[in-house]
mmCIF file of C-alpha atoms in Angstrom:
data_model
loop_
_atom_site.group_PDB
_atom_site.id
_atom_site.type_symbol
_atom_site.label_atom_id
_atom_site.label_comp_id
_atom_site.label_asym_id
_atom_site.label_seq_id
_atom_site.Cartn_x
_atom_site.Cartn_y
_atom_site.Cartn_z
ATOM 1 C CA UNK A 200 6.284 16.032 -1.341
ATOM 2 C CA UNK A 201 7.211 13.250 -3.742
ATOM 3 C CA UNK A 202 10.177 13.748 -6.085
ATOM 4 C CA UNK A 203 10.332 11.910 -9.405
ATOM 5 C CA UNK A 204 13.711 11.187 -11.009
ATOM 6 C CA UNK A 205 13.743 9.478 -14.402
ATOM 7 C CA UNK A 206 16.536 7.706 -16.250
ATOM 8 C CA UNK A 207 16.020 7.639 -20.006
ATOM 9 C CA UNK A 208 17.846 6.809 -23.221
ATOM 10 C CA UNK A 209 17.063 5.720 -26.744
ATOM 11 C CA UNK A 210 19.961 3.265 -26.486
ATOM 12 C CA UNK A 211 20.333 0.218 -24.291
ATOM 13 C CA UNK A 212 23.423 -0.526 -22.233
ATOM 14 C CA UNK A 213 24.348 3.056 -21.403
ATOM 15 C CA UNK A 214 23.700 2.806 -17.660
ATOM 16 C CA UNK A 215 20.067 3.715 -16.974
ATOM 17 C CA UNK A 216 19.423 0.735 -14.741
ATOM 18 C CA UNK A 217 22.876 0.993 -13.173
ATOM 19 C CA UNK A 218 22.264 4.526 -11.944
ATOM 20 C CA UNK A 219 18.621 3.935 -11.040
ATOM 21 C CA UNK A 220 19.623 1.029 -8.811
ATOM 22 C CA UNK A 221 22.431 2.973 -7.159
ATOM 23 C CA UNK A 222 20.204 5.963 -6.448
ATOM 24 C CA UNK A 223 17.514 3.689 -5.016
ATOM 25 C CA UNK A 224 20.014 1.961 -2.761
ATOM 26 C CA UNK A 225 21.521 5.181 -1.416
ATOM 27 C CA UNK A 226 18.143 6.869 -0.944
ATOM 28 C CA UNK A 227 16.756 3.837 0.884
ATOM 29 C CA UNK A 228 19.821 3.680 3.102
ATOM 30 C CA UNK A 229 19.254 7.312 4.052
ATOM 31 C CA UNK A 230 15.744 6.477 5.273
ATOM 32 C CA UNK A 231 13.631 7.715 2.357
ATOM 33 C CA UNK A 232 10.560 5.828 1.188
ATOM 34 C CA UNK A 233 11.475 4.824 -2.364
ATOM 35 C CA UNK A 234 9.615 3.339 -5.294
ATOM 36 C CA UNK A 235 11.806 2.009 -8.108
ATOM 37 C CA UNK A 236 9.666 1.581 -11.208
ATOM 38 C CA UNK A 237 10.951 -0.648 -14.008
ATOM 39 C CA UNK A 238 9.085 0.535 -17.117
ATOM 40 C CA UNK A 239 10.497 -2.135 -19.405
ATOM 41 C CA UNK A 240 8.282 -5.213 -18.831
ATOM 42 C CA UNK A 241 10.170 -7.144 -21.513
ATOM 43 C CA UNK A 242 13.678 -6.703 -20.094
ATOM 44 C CA UNK A 243 12.829 -6.499 -16.365
ATOM 45 C CA UNK A 244 16.427 -5.494 -15.627
ATOM 46 C CA UNK A 245 15.771 -3.718 -12.342
ATOM 47 C CA UNK A 246 13.179 -6.173 -11.086
ATOM 48 C CA UNK A 247 15.355 -9.211 -11.757
ATOM 49 C CA UNK A 248 18.337 -7.506 -10.132
ATOM 50 C CA UNK A 249 16.271 -6.782 -7.036
ATOM 51 C CA UNK A 250 15.166 -10.410 -6.864
ATOM 52 C CA UNK A 251 18.855 -11.393 -6.826
ATOM 53 C CA UNK A 252 19.446 -8.848 -4.087
ATOM 54 C CA UNK A 253 16.733 -10.265 -1.878
ATOM 55 C CA UNK A 254 17.842 -13.847 -2.518
ATOM 56 C CA UNK A 255 21.311 -12.848 -1.336
ATOM 57 C CA UNK A 256 19.866 -11.505 1.910
ATOM 58 C CA UNK A 257 20.734 -7.896 1.117
ATOM 59 C CA UNK A 258 18.651 -4.928 2.218
ATOM 60 C CA UNK A 259 15.849 -4.044 -0.227
ATOM 61 C CA UNK A 260 16.099 -0.751 -2.086
ATOM 62 C CA UNK A 261 12.468 0.222 -1.679
ATOM 63 C CA UNK A 262 9.303 -0.846 -3.434
ATOM 64 C CA UNK A 263 10.411 -2.284 -6.806
ATOM 65 C CA UNK A 264 7.663 -2.724 -9.391
ATOM 66 C CA UNK A 265 7.424 -3.724 -13.053
ATOM 67 C CA UNK A 266 5.031 -1.295 -14.732
ATOM 68 C CA UNK A 267 4.095 -0.214 -18.239
ATOM 69 C CA UNK A 268 3.554 3.554 -17.995
ATOM 70 C CA UNK A 269 4.542 6.590 -15.996
ATOM 71 C CA UNK A 270 0.906 6.897 -14.919
ATOM 72 C CA UNK A 271 1.064 3.508 -13.258
ATOM 73 C CA UNK A 272 4.372 4.420 -11.624
ATOM 74 C CA UNK A 273 2.836 7.506 -10.037
ATOM 75 C CA UNK A 274 -0.103 5.628 -8.508
ATOM 76 C CA UNK A 275 -0.261 6.304 -4.756
ATOM 77 C CA UNK A 276 2.742 8.582 -5.114
ATOM 78 C CA UNK A 277 2.045 10.259 -1.770
ATOM 79 C CA UNK A 278 3.306 7.112 -0.037
ATOM 80 C CA UNK A 279 6.850 7.770 -1.289
ATOM 81 C CA UNK A 280 9.517 10.421 -0.848
ATOM 82 C CA UNK A 281 11.243 9.456 -4.087
ATOM 83 C CA UNK A 282 10.006 7.684 -7.208
ATOM 84 C CA UNK A 283 12.773 6.507 -9.525
ATOM 85 C CA UNK A 284 11.837 5.670 -13.102
ATOM 86 C CA UNK A 285 13.978 3.292 -15.143
ATOM 87 C CA UNK A 286 12.550 4.154 -18.546
ATOM 88 C CA UNK A 287 12.408 1.819 -21.526
ATOM 89 C CA UNK A 288 14.866 2.244 -24.389
ATOM 90 C CA UNK A 289 13.643 3.230 -27.834
ATOM 91 C CA UNK A 290 10.301 4.638 -26.639
ATOM 92 C CA UNK A 291 10.043 8.226 -27.876
ATOM 93 C CA UNK A 292 6.447 8.898 -26.817
ATOM 94 C CA UNK A 293 6.942 7.201 -23.476
ATOM 95 C CA UNK A 294 10.108 9.200 -22.830
ATOM 96 C CA UNK A 295 8.285 12.486 -23.361
ATOM 97 C CA UNK A 296 5.465 11.391 -21.051
ATOM 98 C CA UNK A 297 8.056 10.514 -18.409
ATOM 99 C CA UNK A 298 9.919 13.818 -18.814
ATOM 100 C CA UNK A 299 6.717 15.795 -18.297
ATOM 101 C CA UNK A 300 6.239 14.198 -14.878
ATOM 102 C CA UNK A 301 9.828 14.181 -13.608
ATOM 103 C CA UNK A 302 11.622 16.746 -11.479
ATOM 104 C CA UNK A 303 14.824 15.605 -13.175
ATOM 105 C CA UNK A 304 15.539 13.560 -16.301
ATOM 106 C CA UNK A 305 18.933 11.866 -16.325
ATOM 107 C CA UNK A 306 20.403 10.453 -19.517
ATOM 108 C CA UNK A 307 23.516 8.310 -19.070
ATOM 109 C CA UNK A 308 25.974 8.232 -21.949
ATOM 110 C CA UNK A 309 29.214 6.558 -22.828
ATOM 111 C CA UNK A 310 32.074 8.616 -24.274
ATOM 112 C CA UNK A 311 31.936 7.311 -27.855
ATOM 113 C CA UNK A 312 30.502 9.592 -30.505
ATOM 114 C CA UNK A 313 28.087 6.751 -31.278
ATOM 115 C CA UNK A 314 26.674 7.309 -27.776
ATOM 116 C CA UNK A 315 26.963 11.080 -27.567
ATOM 117 C CA UNK A 316 25.289 12.048 -30.831
ATOM 118 C CA UNK A 317 22.004 10.156 -30.280
ATOM 119 C CA UNK A 318 22.011 11.235 -26.633
ATOM 120 C CA UNK A 319 22.090 14.898 -27.629
ATOM 121 C CA UNK A 320 19.388 14.298 -30.247
ATOM 122 C CA UNK A 321 17.215 12.715 -27.554
ATOM 123 C CA UNK A 322 17.444 15.751 -25.285
ATOM 124 C CA UNK A 323 17.046 18.130 -28.224
ATOM 125 C CA UNK A 324 13.773 16.373 -28.993
ATOM 126 C CA UNK A 325 12.568 16.812 -25.431
ATOM 127 C CA UNK A 326 13.467 20.508 -25.504
ATOM 128 C CA UNK A 327 11.564 20.991 -28.763
ATOM 129 C CA UNK A 328 8.590 19.302 -27.097
ATOM 130 C CA UNK A 329 8.676 21.881 -24.288
ATOM 131 C CA UNK A 330 10.854 20.303 -21.553
ATOM 132 C CA UNK A 331 13.083 23.018 -20.027
ATOM 133 C CA UNK A 332 16.811 22.294 -20.155
ATOM 134 C CA UNK A 333 17.131 22.794 -16.408
ATOM 135 C CA UNK A 334 15.297 19.485 -15.940
ATOM 136 C CA UNK A 335 17.696 17.574 -18.207
ATOM 137 C CA UNK A 336 21.129 16.353 -17.197
ATOM 138 C CA UNK A 337 23.719 13.895 -18.486
ATOM 139 C CA UNK A 338 25.704 11.323 -16.486
ATOM 140 C CA UNK A 339 28.876 9.801 -17.892
ATOM 141 C CA UNK A 340 29.448 6.039 -17.819
ATOM 142 C CA UNK A 341 31.920 3.519 -19.269
ATOM 143 C CA UNK A 342 34.780 6.022 -19.030
ATOM 144 C CA UNK A 343 38.314 4.664 -19.593
ATOM 145 C CA UNK A 344 40.551 7.712 -19.058
ATOM 146 C CA UNK A 345 40.428 11.251 -17.693
ATOM 147 C CA UNK A 346 40.969 12.603 -21.200
ATOM 148 C CA UNK A 347 38.019 10.584 -22.496
ATOM 149 C CA UNK A 348 35.825 11.934 -19.721
ATOM 150 C CA UNK A 349 36.827 15.508 -20.484
ATOM 151 C CA UNK A 350 36.199 15.123 -24.212
ATOM 152 C CA UNK A 351 32.718 13.717 -23.569
ATOM 153 C CA UNK A 352 31.983 16.419 -21.013
ATOM 154 C CA UNK A 353 33.091 19.130 -23.460
ATOM 155 C CA UNK A 354 30.932 17.679 -26.241
ATOM 156 C CA UNK A 355 27.784 17.645 -24.119
ATOM 157 C CA UNK A 356 28.466 21.069 -22.610
ATOM 158 C CA UNK A 357 28.984 22.577 -26.048
ATOM 159 C CA UNK A 358 25.645 21.059 -27.056
ATOM 160 C CA UNK A 359 24.093 23.143 -24.292
ATOM 161 C CA UNK A 360 23.488 20.572 -21.565
ATOM 162 C CA UNK A 361 24.588 20.105 -17.971
ATOM 163 C CA UNK A 362 26.737 17.101 -17.087
ATOM 164 C CA UNK A 363 26.835 15.753 -13.541
ATOM 165 C CA UNK A 364 30.160 15.907 -11.760
ATOM 166 C CA UNK A 365 31.923 12.563 -11.582
ATOM 167 C CA UNK A 366 31.523 9.483 -13.739
ATOM 168 C CA UNK A 367 31.537 5.713 -13.645
ATOM 169 C CA UNK A 368 34.758 4.321 -15.006
ATOM 170 C CA UNK A 369 34.920 1.109 -16.992
ATOM 171 C CA UNK A 370 35.588 -1.653 -14.455
ATOM 172 C CA UNK A 371 34.549 -5.298 -14.314
ATOM 173 C CA UNK A 372 33.968 -4.924 -10.562
ATOM 174 C CA UNK A 373 30.900 -2.779 -11.213
ATOM 175 C CA UNK A 374 29.379 -5.456 -13.429
ATOM 176 C CA UNK A 375 30.282 -8.210 -10.970
ATOM 177 C CA UNK A 376 28.627 -6.321 -8.120
ATOM 178 C CA UNK A 377 25.395 -5.921 -10.053
ATOM 179 C CA UNK A 378 25.476 -9.565 -11.116
ATOM 180 C CA UNK A 379 25.276 -10.369 -7.395
ATOM 181 C CA UNK A 380 22.410 -7.994 -6.636
ATOM 182 C CA UNK A 381 24.610 -5.182 -5.390
ATOM 183 C CA UNK A 382 24.699 -1.580 -6.540
ATOM 184 C CA UNK A 383 27.791 0.082 -8.017
ATOM 185 C CA UNK A 384 28.244 1.788 -4.645
ATOM 186 C CA UNK A 385 28.669 -1.635 -3.016
ATOM 187 C CA UNK A 386 31.631 -3.242 -4.789
ATOM 188 C CA UNK A 387 34.545 -4.886 -2.978
ATOM 189 C CA UNK A 388 36.739 -1.892 -3.759
ATOM 190 C CA UNK A 389 36.611 1.296 -1.710
ATOM 191 C CA UNK A 390 37.971 3.502 -4.491
ATOM 192 C CA UNK A 391 35.303 2.350 -6.933
ATOM 193 C CA UNK A 392 32.574 2.831 -4.342
ATOM 194 C CA UNK A 393 33.866 6.340 -3.655
ATOM 195 C CA UNK A 394 33.688 7.223 -7.352
ATOM 196 C CA UNK A 395 30.168 5.848 -7.660
ATOM 197 C CA UNK A 396 29.102 7.620 -4.463
ATOM 198 C CA UNK A 397 30.401 10.920 -5.843
ATOM 199 C CA UNK A 398 28.298 10.599 -8.998
ATOM 200 C CA UNK A 399 25.163 9.655 -7.058
ATOM 201 C CA UNK A 400 25.745 12.553 -4.648
ATOM 202 C CA UNK A 401 26.051 14.944 -7.595
ATOM 203 C CA UNK A 402 22.714 13.599 -8.798
ATOM 204 C CA UNK A 403 21.114 14.086 -5.375
ATOM 205 C CA UNK A 404 22.495 17.626 -5.196
ATOM 206 C CA UNK A 405 21.011 18.413 -8.620
ATOM 207 C CA UNK A 406 17.590 17.110 -7.570
ATOM 208 C CA UNK A 407 17.767 19.187 -4.370
ATOM 209 C CA UNK A 408 18.760 22.340 -6.238
ATOM 210 C CA UNK A 409 15.986 21.865 -8.804
ATOM 211 C CA UNK A 410 13.477 21.568 -6.003
#
């Protein structure tokens, strides 16, 4: 049975592509057949990253495609164990279409109130449209301190949403890894990889429990 995991946000730069790439890499390494669908044909963030990865001689992370809609992404879905959707930013109708097809919708957020408030509004809109909360989860990114993580976690929990265990801390090494076609689980630093692995594992556990 094919599982669909979608990363969405109305804001750019919050970590959708970062987490989609990391999940694709870890799932592929575990032997799953993965499709990673980049639904932002203008930005092409995931597709261009994967081209860098292949040019560097690194293992592919599955079948990476630039597509326009969730319908296109689900074409021949039976050929895959996992379909990962990197949704476009600022696409309200498209986000709802994606959420209706996904087993789990992940919204990354930074800790600033400027990130948290619109993130909560985005999920509130999906809930009003009929998406059950159990299919919606937050992931924290760009975290500077433990206190900042806790404040963000408390804010989202009080808003009524689940937050994945772990977070990605703010480190240049994560950006440098991705600039070279690597995932955030593949930096030069074991401690950073361990933190990223923990967040991706929490995501995998959530998908498993939802199933």
